[in-house]
Amino acid sequence: ETGVTQSPTHLIKTRGQQVTLRCSSQSGHNTVSWYQQALGQGPQFIFQYYREEENGRGNFPPRFSGLQFPNYSSELNVNALELDDSALYLCASSLVGLGSGGETQYFGPGTRLLVL
Amino acid sequence: SQELEQSPQSLIVQEGKNLTINCTSSKTLYGLYWYKQKYGEGLIFLMMLQKGGEEKSHEKITAKLDEKKQQSSLHITASQPSHAGIYLCGAVIHSGGSNYKLTFGKGTLLTVNP
């Protein structure tokens, strides 16, 4: 158990809909990162939040957005869902941001999203 | 092209055998991580390597980092069915400005037959 929790565990949506996924970071961690993992692939970095601000983003379109709250929990929002958005969405928390050294990321169990 | 290449893609071994998984980066590494994942679940942190030549061990798993070659290897000694899963290497890579990202290989699927 890493102390990182995600909700919901599973979700089914239809194309064009919007979805919000939630993540609670490990106690004491102020940095949250989100990843998309398609079947048979490694996780792909979506973005990272440090103290409520986005401080790094991968190659994902603007319809992928996020928030981090004062308690360092986080949301991932995806608008205008497409079939290819079907994946396991993982969040990870760390004590410091990437590039700072020693920034081990601890992952939650993930949310499996299916878009029909 | 993939920034992190893992090999092999899959591996089937008999219980008790040793095995090695390799990870090669096309870019400068600022940290190399090894994670294990059960199918459809979250990633479990195994080890982090930061310095060239660094070697870490946990139980029967040893990881090494060759910084010059931008490579890391994960070695399991006397494999057990509990070692089965997907092994992922992840690397901190500079993505421009003051930003960094954690990028992963595609993973190595390990099956251990009793």
mmCIF file with all atom_site columns, C-alpha atoms in Angstrom:
data_model
loop_
_atom_site.group_PDB
_atom_site.id
_atom_site.type_symbol
_atom_site.label_atom_id
_atom_site.label_alt_id
_atom_site.label_comp_id
_atom_site.label_asym_id
_atom_site.label_entity_id
_atom_site.label_seq_id
_atom_site.pdbx_PDB_ins_code
_atom_site.Cartn_x
_atom_site.Cartn_y
_atom_site.Cartn_z
_atom_site.occupancy
_atom_site.B_iso_or_equiv
_atom_site.pdbx_formal_charge
_atom_site.auth_seq_id
_atom_site.auth_comp_id
_atom_site.auth_asym_id
_atom_site.auth_atom_id
_atom_site.pdbx_PDB_model_num
ATOM 1   C CA . GLU A 1 1   ? 0.000   0.000   0.000   1.00 0.00 ? 1   GLU A CA 1
ATOM 2   C CA . THR A 1 2   ? 1.439   3.353   -1.062  1.00 0.00 ? 2   THR A CA 1
ATOM 3   C CA . GLY A 1 3   ? -1.159  5.581   0.573   1.00 0.00 ? 3   GLY A CA 1
ATOM 4   C CA . VAL A 1 4   ? -2.152  6.977   -2.831  1.00 0.00 ? 4   VAL A CA 1
ATOM 5   C CA . THR A 1 5   ? -5.826  6.425   -3.557  1.00 0.00 ? 5   THR A CA 1
ATOM 6   C CA . GLN A 1 6   ? -7.830  6.923   -6.743  1.00 0.00 ? 6   GLN A CA 1
ATOM 7   C CA . SER A 1 7   ? -11.515 6.989   -7.527  1.00 0.00 ? 7   SER A CA 1
ATOM 8   C CA . PRO A 1 8   ? -13.441 5.579   -9.157  1.00 0.00 ? 8   PRO A CA 1
ATOM 9   C CA . THR A 1 9   ? -11.794 2.224   -9.851  1.00 0.00 ? 9   THR A CA 1
ATOM 10  C CA . HIS A 1 10  ? -13.709 1.675   -13.092 1.00 0.00 ? 10  HIS A CA 1
ATOM 11  C CA . LEU A 1 11  ? -15.712 3.947   -15.352 1.00 0.00 ? 11  LEU A CA 1
ATOM 12  C CA . ILE A 1 12  ? -17.630 3.573   -18.605 1.00 0.00 ? 12  ILE A CA 1
ATOM 13  C CA . LYS A 1 13  ? -18.394 6.638   -20.717 1.00 0.00 ? 13  LYS A CA 1
ATOM 14  C CA . THR A 1 14  ? -19.549 7.303   -24.244 1.00 0.00 ? 14  THR A CA 1
ATOM 15  C CA . ARG A 1 15  ? -17.727 9.266   -26.893 1.00 0.00 ? 15  ARG A CA 1
ATOM 16  C CA . GLY A 1 16  ? -18.090 13.040  -26.466 1.00 0.00 ? 16  GLY A CA 1
ATOM 17  C CA . GLN A 1 17  ? -18.758 12.909  -22.747 1.00 0.00 ? 17  GLN A CA 1
ATOM 18  C CA . GLN A 1 18  ? -16.608 14.428  -20.039 1.00 0.00 ? 18  GLN A CA 1
ATOM 19  C CA . VAL A 1 19  ? -14.981 12.609  -17.132 1.00 0.00 ? 19  VAL A CA 1
ATOM 20  C CA . THR A 1 20  ? -13.359 13.578  -13.826 1.00 0.00 ? 20  THR A CA 1
ATOM 21  C CA . LEU A 1 21  ? -10.924 11.266  -12.069 1.00 0.00 ? 21  LEU A CA 1
ATOM 22  C CA . ARG A 1 22  ? -9.714  11.855  -8.529  1.00 0.00 ? 22  ARG A CA 1
ATOM 23  C CA . CYS A 1 23  ? -6.506  11.185  -6.635  1.00 0.00 ? 23  CYS A CA 1
ATOM 24  C CA . SER A 1 24  ? -5.464  11.581  -3.013  1.00 0.00 ? 24  SER A CA 1
ATOM 25  C CA . SER A 1 25  ? -1.730  11.821  -2.537  1.00 0.00 ? 25  SER A CA 1
ATOM 26  C CA . GLN A 1 26  ? 0.371   10.152  0.102   1.00 0.00 ? 26  GLN A CA 1
ATOM 27  C CA . SER A 1 27  ? 0.543   12.118  3.338   1.00 0.00 ? 27  SER A CA 1
ATOM 28  C CA . GLY A 1 28  ? 3.227   14.813  3.158   1.00 0.00 ? 28  GLY A CA 1
ATOM 29  C CA . HIS A 1 29  ? 3.544   14.719  -0.631  1.00 0.00 ? 29  HIS A CA 1
ATOM 30  C CA . ASN A 1 30  ? 2.915   18.014  -2.430  1.00 0.00 ? 30  ASN A CA 1
ATOM 31  C CA . THR A 1 31  ? 3.434   16.836  -6.006  1.00 0.00 ? 31  THR A CA 1
ATOM 32  C CA . VAL A 1 32  ? 0.987   14.797  -8.067  1.00 0.00 ? 32  VAL A CA 1
ATOM 33  C CA . SER A 1 33  ? 1.539   13.416  -11.561 1.00 0.00 ? 33  SER A CA 1
ATOM 34  C CA . TRP A 1 34  ? -0.974  11.817  -13.903 1.00 0.00 ? 34  TRP A CA 1
ATOM 35  C CA . TYR A 1 35  ? -0.283  9.102   -16.458 1.00 0.00 ? 35  TYR A CA 1
ATOM 36  C CA . GLN A 1 36  ? -2.250  7.323   -19.160 1.00 0.00 ? 36  GLN A CA 1
ATOM 37  C CA . GLN A 1 37  ? -1.461  3.669   -19.750 1.00 0.00 ? 37  GLN A CA 1
ATOM 38  C CA . ALA A 1 38  ? -2.922  2.027   -22.826 1.00 0.00 ? 38  ALA A CA 1
ATOM 39  C CA . LEU A 1 39  ? -3.062  -1.739  -23.030 1.00 0.00 ? 39  LEU A CA 1
ATOM 40  C CA . GLY A 1 40  ? 0.383   -3.262  -23.551 1.00 0.00 ? 40  GLY A CA 1
ATOM 41  C CA . GLN A 1 41  ? 2.165   0.060   -23.200 1.00 0.00 ? 41  GLN A CA 1
ATOM 42  C CA . GLY A 1 42  ? 4.113   1.840   -20.509 1.00 0.00 ? 42  GLY A CA 1
ATOM 43  C CA . PRO A 1 43  ? 2.521   4.793   -18.696 1.00 0.00 ? 43  PRO A CA 1
ATOM 44  C CA . GLN A 1 44  ? 2.586   8.059   -20.653 1.00 0.00 ? 44  GLN A CA 1
ATOM 45  C CA . PHE A 1 45  ? 3.132   11.294  -18.696 1.00 0.00 ? 45  PHE A CA 1
ATOM 46  C CA . ILE A 1 46  ? 0.130   13.656  -18.909 1.00 0.00 ? 46  ILE A CA 1
ATOM 47  C CA . PHE A 1 47  ? 1.104   16.404  -16.473 1.00 0.00 ? 47  PHE A CA 1
ATOM 48  C CA . GLN A 1 48  ? 2.403   17.185  -13.026 1.00 0.00 ? 48  GLN A CA 1
ATOM 49  C CA . TYR A 1 49  ? 1.074   19.525  -10.334 1.00 0.00 ? 49  TYR A CA 1
ATOM 50  C CA . TYR A 1 50  ? 3.235   21.044  -7.640  1.00 0.00 ? 50  TYR A CA 1
ATOM 51  C CA . ARG A 1 51  ? 1.594   23.141  -4.926  1.00 0.00 ? 51  ARG A CA 1
ATOM 52  C CA . GLU A 1 52  ? -1.560  23.674  -7.004  1.00 0.00 ? 52  GLU A CA 1
ATOM 53  C CA . GLU A 1 53  ? 0.208   24.712  -10.203 1.00 0.00 ? 53  GLU A CA 1
ATOM 54  C CA . GLU A 1 54  ? 0.930   22.713  -13.340 1.00 0.00 ? 54  GLU A CA 1
ATOM 55  C CA . ASN A 1 55  ? 4.704   22.490  -13.748 1.00 0.00 ? 55  ASN A CA 1
ATOM 56  C CA . GLY A 1 56  ? 5.172   19.982  -16.544 1.00 0.00 ? 56  GLY A CA 1
ATOM 57  C CA . ARG A 1 57  ? 3.075   18.532  -19.341 1.00 0.00 ? 57  ARG A CA 1
ATOM 58  C CA . GLY A 1 58  ? 3.407   15.677  -21.783 1.00 0.00 ? 58  GLY A CA 1
ATOM 59  C CA . ASN A 1 59  ? 2.088   15.454  -25.330 1.00 0.00 ? 59  ASN A CA 1
ATOM 60  C CA . PHE A 1 60  ? -1.603  15.540  -24.515 1.00 0.00 ? 60  PHE A CA 1
ATOM 61  C CA . PRO A 1 61  ? -4.195  17.941  -25.985 1.00 0.00 ? 61  PRO A CA 1
ATOM 62  C CA . PRO A 1 62  ? -5.781  20.750  -23.937 1.00 0.00 ? 62  PRO A CA 1
ATOM 63  C CA . ARG A 1 63  ? -8.940  18.704  -23.406 1.00 0.00 ? 63  ARG A CA 1
ATOM 64  C CA . PHE A 1 64  ? -6.875  16.938  -20.741 1.00 0.00 ? 64  PHE A CA 1
ATOM 65  C CA . SER A 1 65  ? -6.795  19.314  -17.789 1.00 0.00 ? 65  SER A CA 1
ATOM 66  C CA . GLY A 1 66  ? -6.210  19.066  -14.097 1.00 0.00 ? 66  GLY A CA 1
ATOM 67  C CA . LEU A 1 67  ? -6.447  20.671  -10.722 1.00 0.00 ? 67  LEU A CA 1
ATOM 68  C CA . GLN A 1 68  ? -4.595  20.343  -7.473  1.00 0.00 ? 68  GLN A CA 1
ATOM 69  C CA . PHE A 1 69  ? -6.251  21.393  -4.239  1.00 0.00 ? 69  PHE A CA 1
ATOM 70  C CA . PRO A 1 70  ? -4.740  22.946  -1.081  1.00 0.00 ? 70  PRO A CA 1
ATOM 71  C CA . ASN A 1 71  ? -4.666  19.509  0.544   1.00 0.00 ? 71  ASN A CA 1
ATOM 72  C CA . TYR A 1 72  ? -2.646  18.324  -2.515  1.00 0.00 ? 72  TYR A CA 1
ATOM 73  C CA . SER A 1 73  ? -5.332  15.986  -3.775  1.00 0.00 ? 73  SER A CA 1
ATOM 74  C CA . SER A 1 74  ? -5.873  16.239  -7.501  1.00 0.00 ? 74  SER A CA 1
ATOM 75  C CA . GLU A 1 75  ? -8.370  15.819  -10.330 1.00 0.00 ? 75  GLU A CA 1
ATOM 76  C CA . LEU A 1 76  ? -7.860  14.877  -13.945 1.00 0.00 ? 76  LEU A CA 1
ATOM 77  C CA . ASN A 1 77  ? -10.566 16.116  -16.314 1.00 0.00 ? 77  ASN A CA 1
ATOM 78  C CA . VAL A 1 78  ? -10.967 14.884  -19.856 1.00 0.00 ? 78  VAL A CA 1
ATOM 79  C CA . ASN A 1 79  ? -13.440 16.617  -22.174 1.00 0.00 ? 79  ASN A CA 1
ATOM 80  C CA . ALA A 1 80  ? -14.895 15.402  -25.451 1.00 0.00 ? 80  ALA A CA 1
ATOM 81  C CA . LEU A 1 81  ? -13.914 11.806  -24.818 1.00 0.00 ? 81  LEU A CA 1
ATOM 82  C CA . GLU A 1 82  ? -12.600 9.768   -27.735 1.00 0.00 ? 82  GLU A CA 1
ATOM 83  C CA . LEU A 1 83  ? -12.419 5.998   -28.127 1.00 0.00 ? 83  LEU A CA 1
ATOM 84  C CA . ASP A 1 84  ? -8.606  6.150   -27.839 1.00 0.00 ? 84  ASP A CA 1
ATOM 85  C CA . ASP A 1 85  ? -8.940  7.660   -24.356 1.00 0.00 ? 85  ASP A CA 1
ATOM 86  C CA . SER A 1 86  ? -9.803  4.175   -23.086 1.00 0.00 ? 86  SER A CA 1
ATOM 87  C CA . ALA A 1 87  ? -6.924  3.319   -20.776 1.00 0.00 ? 87  ALA A CA 1
ATOM 88  C CA . LEU A 1 88  ? -5.759  2.894   -17.197 1.00 0.00 ? 88  LEU A CA 1
ATOM 89  C CA . TYR A 1 89  ? -5.210  6.318   -15.640 1.00 0.00 ? 89  TYR A CA 1
ATOM 90  C CA . LEU A 1 90  ? -2.609  6.390   -12.914 1.00 0.00 ? 90  LEU A CA 1
ATOM 91  C CA . CYS A 1 91  ? -1.734  9.090   -10.485 1.00 0.00 ? 91  CYS A CA 1
ATOM 92  C CA . ALA A 1 92  ? 1.487   9.239   -8.532  1.00 0.00 ? 92  ALA A CA 1
ATOM 93  C CA . SER A 1 93  ? 2.569   11.435  -5.672  1.00 0.00 ? 93  SER A CA 1
ATOM 94  C CA . SER A 1 94  ? 6.050   12.464  -4.652  1.00 0.00 ? 94  SER A CA 1
ATOM 95  C CA . LEU A 1 95  ? 7.699   14.564  -2.009  1.00 0.00 ? 95  LEU A CA 1
ATOM 96  C CA . VAL A 1 96  ? 9.285   16.900  -4.537  1.00 0.00 ? 96  VAL A CA 1
ATOM 97  C CA . GLY A 1 97  ? 8.908   17.623  -8.231  1.00 0.00 ? 97  GLY A CA 1
ATOM 98  C CA . LEU A 1 98  ? 10.828  15.862  -10.981 1.00 0.00 ? 98  LEU A CA 1
ATOM 99  C CA . GLY A 1 99  ? 14.363  17.066  -11.589 1.00 0.00 ? 99  GLY A CA 1
ATOM 100 C CA . SER A 1 100 ? 14.910  17.863  -7.935  1.00 0.00 ? 100 SER A CA 1
ATOM 101 C CA . GLY A 1 101 ? 16.654  14.588  -7.155  1.00 0.00 ? 101 GLY A CA 1
ATOM 102 C CA . GLY A 1 102 ? 15.270  11.762  -5.026  1.00 0.00 ? 102 GLY A CA 1
ATOM 103 C CA . GLU A 1 103 ? 11.781  12.367  -6.336  1.00 0.00 ? 103 GLU A CA 1
ATOM 104 C CA . THR A 1 104 ? 10.474  8.831   -6.160  1.00 0.00 ? 104 THR A CA 1
ATOM 105 C CA . GLN A 1 105 ? 6.887   8.641   -7.325  1.00 0.00 ? 105 GLN A CA 1
ATOM 106 C CA . TYR A 1 106 ? 4.434   6.363   -5.550  1.00 0.00 ? 106 TYR A CA 1
ATOM 107 C CA . PHE A 1 107 ? 1.512   5.199   -7.633  1.00 0.00 ? 107 PHE A CA 1
ATOM 108 C CA . GLY A 1 108 ? -2.136  4.651   -6.889  1.00 0.00 ? 108 GLY A CA 1
ATOM 109 C CA . PRO A 1 109 ? -4.083  1.601   -8.114  1.00 0.00 ? 109 PRO A CA 1
ATOM 110 C CA . GLY A 1 110 ? -5.438  3.434   -11.140 1.00 0.00 ? 110 GLY A CA 1
ATOM 111 C CA . THR A 1 111 ? -8.825  4.137   -12.709 1.00 0.00 ? 111 THR A CA 1
ATOM 112 C CA . ARG A 1 112 ? -9.775  2.043   -15.707 1.00 0.00 ? 112 ARG A CA 1
ATOM 113 C CA . LEU A 1 113 ? -11.729 4.127   -18.211 1.00 0.00 ? 113 LEU A CA 1
ATOM 114 C CA . LEU A 1 114 ? -13.643 2.594   -21.085 1.00 0.00 ? 114 LEU A CA 1
ATOM 115 C CA . VAL A 1 115 ? -15.027 4.882   -23.774 1.00 0.00 ? 115 VAL A CA 1
ATOM 116 C CA . LEU A 1 116 ? -17.735 3.395   -25.990 1.00 0.00 ? 116 LEU A CA 1
ATOM 117 C CA . SER B 2 1   ? 10.831  6.601   -31.392 1.00 0.00 ? 1   SER B CA 1
ATOM 118 C CA . GLN B 2 2   ? 10.714  5.209   -27.874 1.00 0.00 ? 2   GLN B CA 1
ATOM 119 C CA . GLU B 2 3   ? 12.922  7.137   -25.436 1.00 0.00 ? 3   GLU B CA 1
ATOM 120 C CA . LEU B 2 4   ? 13.326  4.069   -23.244 1.00 0.00 ? 4   LEU B CA 1
ATOM 121 C CA . GLU B 2 5   ? 13.776  0.643   -24.787 1.00 0.00 ? 5   GLU B CA 1
ATOM 122 C CA . GLN B 2 6   ? 13.276  -2.445  -22.682 1.00 0.00 ? 6   GLN B CA 1
ATOM 123 C CA . SER B 2 7   ? 14.347  -5.952  -23.571 1.00 0.00 ? 7   SER B CA 1
ATOM 124 C CA . PRO B 2 8   ? 13.122  -8.549  -23.758 1.00 0.00 ? 8   PRO B CA 1
ATOM 125 C CA . GLN B 2 9   ? 9.441   -7.695  -24.250 1.00 0.00 ? 9   GLN B CA 1
ATOM 126 C CA . SER B 2 10  ? 8.475   -10.916 -22.531 1.00 0.00 ? 10  SER B CA 1
ATOM 127 C CA . LEU B 2 11  ? 10.255  -13.663 -20.675 1.00 0.00 ? 11  LEU B CA 1
ATOM 128 C CA . ILE B 2 12  ? 9.221   -17.113 -19.499 1.00 0.00 ? 12  ILE B CA 1
ATOM 129 C CA . VAL B 2 13  ? 11.491  -18.827 -16.987 1.00 0.00 ? 13  VAL B CA 1
ATOM 130 C CA . GLN B 2 14  ? 11.382  -21.904 -14.811 1.00 0.00 ? 14  GLN B CA 1
ATOM 131 C CA . GLU B 2 15  ? 11.182  -21.309 -11.074 1.00 0.00 ? 15  GLU B CA 1
ATOM 132 C CA . GLY B 2 16  ? 14.668  -21.098 -9.593  1.00 0.00 ? 16  GLY B CA 1
ATOM 133 C CA . LYS B 2 17  ? 16.308  -19.679 -12.708 1.00 0.00 ? 17  LYS B CA 1
ATOM 134 C CA . ASN B 2 18  ? 18.092  -16.336 -12.891 1.00 0.00 ? 18  ASN B CA 1
ATOM 135 C CA . LEU B 2 19  ? 17.056  -13.661 -15.364 1.00 0.00 ? 19  LEU B CA 1
ATOM 136 C CA . THR B 2 20  ? 18.019  -10.175 -16.537 1.00 0.00 ? 20  THR B CA 1
ATOM 137 C CA . ILE B 2 21  ? 15.909  -7.351  -17.971 1.00 0.00 ? 21  ILE B CA 1
ATOM 138 C CA . ASN B 2 22  ? 17.589  -4.433  -19.728 1.00 0.00 ? 22  ASN B CA 1
ATOM 139 C CA . CYS B 2 23  ? 16.613  -0.801  -20.176 1.00 0.00 ? 23  CYS B CA 1
ATOM 140 C CA . THR B 2 24  ? 18.356  1.619   -22.539 1.00 0.00 ? 24  THR B CA 1
ATOM 141 C CA . SER B 2 25  ? 17.736  5.356   -22.792 1.00 0.00 ? 25  SER B CA 1
ATOM 142 C CA . SER B 2 26  ? 18.194  7.524   -25.880 1.00 0.00 ? 26  SER B CA 1
ATOM 143 C CA . LYS B 2 27  ? 18.613  10.618  -23.692 1.00 0.00 ? 27  LYS B CA 1
ATOM 144 C CA . THR B 2 28  ? 20.627  11.689  -20.658 1.00 0.00 ? 28  THR B CA 1
ATOM 145 C CA . LEU B 2 29  ? 19.326  10.132  -17.496 1.00 0.00 ? 29  LEU B CA 1
ATOM 146 C CA . TYR B 2 30  ? 18.623  12.147  -14.353 1.00 0.00 ? 30  TYR B CA 1
ATOM 147 C CA . GLY B 2 31  ? 17.400  9.137   -12.415 1.00 0.00 ? 31  GLY B CA 1
ATOM 148 C CA . LEU B 2 32  ? 16.347  5.606   -13.324 1.00 0.00 ? 32  LEU B CA 1
ATOM 149 C CA . TYR B 2 33  ? 13.480  3.786   -11.651 1.00 0.00 ? 33  TYR B CA 1
ATOM 150 C CA . TRP B 2 34  ? 12.326  0.220   -11.678 1.00 0.00 ? 34  TRP B CA 1
ATOM 151 C CA . TYR B 2 35  ? 8.693   -0.587  -10.983 1.00 0.00 ? 35  TYR B CA 1
ATOM 152 C CA . LYS B 2 36  ? 6.674   -3.795  -10.981 1.00 0.00 ? 36  LYS B CA 1
ATOM 153 C CA . GLN B 2 37  ? 3.054   -3.924  -12.109 1.00 0.00 ? 37  GLN B CA 1
ATOM 154 C CA . LYS B 2 38  ? 0.469   -6.647  -11.794 1.00 0.00 ? 38  LYS B CA 1
ATOM 155 C CA . TYR B 2 39  ? -1.841  -6.651  -14.815 1.00 0.00 ? 39  TYR B CA 1
ATOM 156 C CA . GLY B 2 40  ? -4.251  -3.698  -14.681 1.00 0.00 ? 40  GLY B CA 1
ATOM 157 C CA . GLU B 2 41  ? -3.015  -2.459  -11.324 1.00 0.00 ? 41  GLU B CA 1
ATOM 158 C CA . GLY B 2 42  ? -0.819  0.360   -10.048 1.00 0.00 ? 42  GLY B CA 1
ATOM 159 C CA . LEU B 2 43  ? 2.956   0.390   -10.127 1.00 0.00 ? 43  LEU B CA 1
ATOM 160 C CA . ILE B 2 44  ? 4.966   -0.852  -7.172  1.00 0.00 ? 44  ILE B CA 1
ATOM 161 C CA . PHE B 2 45  ? 8.244   0.970   -6.610  1.00 0.00 ? 45  PHE B CA 1
ATOM 162 C CA . LEU B 2 46  ? 11.255  -1.346  -6.545  1.00 0.00 ? 46  LEU B CA 1
ATOM 163 C CA . MET B 2 47  ? 14.411  0.766   -6.767  1.00 0.00 ? 47  MET B CA 1
ATOM 164 C CA . MET B 2 48  ? 15.817  4.086   -7.864  1.00 0.00 ? 48  MET B CA 1
ATOM 165 C CA . LEU B 2 49  ? 19.326  4.586   -9.236  1.00 0.00 ? 49  LEU B CA 1
ATOM 166 C CA . GLN B 2 50  ? 20.925  7.986   -9.650  1.00 0.00 ? 50  GLN B CA 1
ATOM 167 C CA . LYS B 2 51  ? 24.650  7.630   -9.994  1.00 0.00 ? 51  LYS B CA 1
ATOM 168 C CA . GLY B 2 52  ? 26.688  5.888   -12.660 1.00 0.00 ? 52  GLY B CA 1
ATOM 169 C CA . GLY B 2 53  ? 27.898  2.538   -11.426 1.00 0.00 ? 53  GLY B CA 1
ATOM 170 C CA . GLU B 2 54  ? 25.296  2.480   -8.683  1.00 0.00 ? 54  GLU B CA 1
ATOM 171 C CA . GLU B 2 55  ? 23.941  -0.911  -7.728  1.00 0.00 ? 55  GLU B CA 1
ATOM 172 C CA . LYS B 2 56  ? 21.060  -1.646  -5.386  1.00 0.00 ? 56  LYS B CA 1
ATOM 173 C CA . SER B 2 57  ? 19.576  -4.865  -4.130  1.00 0.00 ? 57  SER B CA 1
ATOM 174 C CA . HIS B 2 58  ? 16.327  -5.795  -2.465  1.00 0.00 ? 58  HIS B CA 1
ATOM 175 C CA . GLU B 2 59  ? 15.803  -9.413  -1.542  1.00 0.00 ? 59  GLU B CA 1
ATOM 176 C CA . LYS B 2 60  ? 16.598  -11.313 -4.738  1.00 0.00 ? 60  LYS B CA 1
ATOM 177 C CA . ILE B 2 61  ? 16.393  -8.349  -7.095  1.00 0.00 ? 61  ILE B CA 1
ATOM 178 C CA . THR B 2 62  ? 19.474  -6.320  -8.073  1.00 0.00 ? 62  THR B CA 1
ATOM 179 C CA . ALA B 2 63  ? 19.552  -3.265  -10.318 1.00 0.00 ? 63  ALA B CA 1
ATOM 180 C CA . LYS B 2 64  ? 22.580  -1.553  -11.819 1.00 0.00 ? 64  LYS B CA 1
ATOM 181 C CA . LEU B 2 65  ? 23.025  1.746   -13.657 1.00 0.00 ? 65  LEU B CA 1
ATOM 182 C CA . ASP B 2 66  ? 25.631  2.311   -16.360 1.00 0.00 ? 66  ASP B CA 1
ATOM 183 C CA . GLU B 2 67  ? 25.345  6.058   -16.772 1.00 0.00 ? 67  GLU B CA 1
ATOM 184 C CA . LYS B 2 68  ? 27.817  6.336   -19.662 1.00 0.00 ? 68  LYS B CA 1
ATOM 185 C CA . LYS B 2 69  ? 25.921  3.788   -21.683 1.00 0.00 ? 69  LYS B CA 1
ATOM 186 C CA . GLN B 2 70  ? 22.593  5.204   -20.447 1.00 0.00 ? 70  GLN B CA 1
ATOM 187 C CA . GLN B 2 71  ? 21.584  1.671   -19.553 1.00 0.00 ? 71  GLN B CA 1
ATOM 188 C CA . SER B 2 72  ? 20.233  -0.160  -16.555 1.00 0.00 ? 72  SER B CA 1
ATOM 189 C CA . SER B 2 73  ? 19.739  -3.833  -15.859 1.00 0.00 ? 73  SER B CA 1
ATOM 190 C CA . LEU B 2 74  ? 17.468  -5.637  -13.418 1.00 0.00 ? 74  LEU B CA 1
ATOM 191 C CA . HIS B 2 75  ? 18.595  -9.064  -12.322 1.00 0.00 ? 75  HIS B CA 1
ATOM 192 C CA . ILE B 2 76  ? 16.469  -11.582 -10.431 1.00 0.00 ? 76  ILE B CA 1
ATOM 193 C CA . THR B 2 77  ? 18.207  -14.474 -8.741  1.00 0.00 ? 77  THR B CA 1
ATOM 194 C CA . ALA B 2 78  ? 16.456  -17.784 -8.151  1.00 0.00 ? 78  ALA B CA 1
ATOM 195 C CA . SER B 2 79  ? 13.123  -16.583 -9.524  1.00 0.00 ? 79  SER B CA 1
ATOM 196 C CA . GLN B 2 80  ? 9.854   -17.460 -7.798  1.00 0.00 ? 80  GLN B CA 1
ATOM 197 C CA . PRO B 2 81  ? 6.233   -17.363 -9.006  1.00 0.00 ? 81  PRO B CA 1
ATOM 198 C CA . SER B 2 82  ? 5.778   -14.228 -6.862  1.00 0.00 ? 82  SER B CA 1
ATOM 199 C CA . HIS B 2 83  ? 8.210   -12.415 -9.171  1.00 0.00 ? 83  HIS B CA 1
ATOM 200 C CA . ALA B 2 84  ? 5.798   -12.730 -12.078 1.00 0.00 ? 84  ALA B CA 1
ATOM 201 C CA . GLY B 2 85  ? 4.430   -9.472  -13.448 1.00 0.00 ? 85  GLY B CA 1
ATOM 202 C CA . ILE B 2 86  ? 5.328   -6.575  -15.687 1.00 0.00 ? 86  ILE B CA 1
ATOM 203 C CA . TYR B 2 87  ? 8.627   -4.828  -14.976 1.00 0.00 ? 87  TYR B CA 1
ATOM 204 C CA . LEU B 2 88  ? 8.851   -1.211  -16.063 1.00 0.00 ? 88  LEU B CA 1
ATOM 205 C CA . CYS B 2 89  ? 11.845  1.045   -16.154 1.00 0.00 ? 89  CYS B CA 1
ATOM 206 C CA . GLY B 2 90  ? 11.232  4.761   -15.860 1.00 0.00 ? 90  GLY B CA 1
ATOM 207 C CA . ALA B 2 91  ? 13.650  7.628   -16.369 1.00 0.00 ? 91  ALA B CA 1
ATOM 208 C CA . VAL B 2 92  ? 13.599  11.290  -15.436 1.00 0.00 ? 92  VAL B CA 1
ATOM 209 C CA . ILE B 2 93  ? 14.304  13.177  -18.638 1.00 0.00 ? 93  ILE B CA 1
ATOM 210 C CA . HIS B 2 94  ? 14.679  16.899  -19.209 1.00 0.00 ? 94  HIS B CA 1
ATOM 211 C CA . SER B 2 95  ? 11.723  18.027  -21.330 1.00 0.00 ? 95  SER B CA 1
ATOM 212 C CA . GLY B 2 96  ? 12.678  21.660  -21.836 1.00 0.00 ? 96  GLY B CA 1
ATOM 213 C CA . GLY B 2 97  ? 13.154  24.764  -19.693 1.00 0.00 ? 97  GLY B CA 1
ATOM 214 C CA . SER B 2 98  ? 12.838  23.848  -16.037 1.00 0.00 ? 98  SER B CA 1
ATOM 215 C CA . ASN B 2 99  ? 10.537  20.943  -16.766 1.00 0.00 ? 99  ASN B CA 1
ATOM 216 C CA . TYR B 2 100 ? 11.254  17.281  -16.410 1.00 0.00 ? 100 TYR B CA 1
ATOM 217 C CA . LYS B 2 101 ? 9.118   14.256  -17.095 1.00 0.00 ? 101 LYS B CA 1
ATOM 218 C CA . LEU B 2 102 ? 9.128   10.632  -16.042 1.00 0.00 ? 102 LEU B CA 1
ATOM 219 C CA . THR B 2 103 ? 9.075   8.493   -19.139 1.00 0.00 ? 103 THR B CA 1
ATOM 220 C CA . PHE B 2 104 ? 8.603   4.729   -19.161 1.00 0.00 ? 104 PHE B CA 1
ATOM 221 C CA . GLY B 2 105 ? 9.567   1.818   -21.320 1.00 0.00 ? 105 GLY B CA 1
ATOM 222 C CA . LYS B 2 106 ? 6.861   -0.519  -22.621 1.00 0.00 ? 106 LYS B CA 1
ATOM 223 C CA . GLY B 2 107 ? 7.607   -3.065  -19.942 1.00 0.00 ? 107 GLY B CA 1
ATOM 224 C CA . THR B 2 108 ? 8.804   -6.655  -19.764 1.00 0.00 ? 108 THR B CA 1
ATOM 225 C CA . LEU B 2 109 ? 6.232   -9.334  -19.010 1.00 0.00 ? 109 LEU B CA 1
ATOM 226 C CA . LEU B 2 110 ? 7.766   -11.973 -16.771 1.00 0.00 ? 110 LEU B CA 1
ATOM 227 C CA . THR B 2 111 ? 6.184   -15.388 -16.325 1.00 0.00 ? 111 THR B CA 1
ATOM 228 C CA . VAL B 2 112 ? 7.676   -17.820 -13.809 1.00 0.00 ? 112 VAL B CA 1
ATOM 229 C CA . ASN B 2 113 ? 6.586   -21.416 -14.194 1.00 0.00 ? 113 ASN B CA 1
ATOM 230 C CA . PRO B 2 114 ? 6.539   -23.545 -11.041 1.00 0.00 ? 114 PRO B CA 1
#
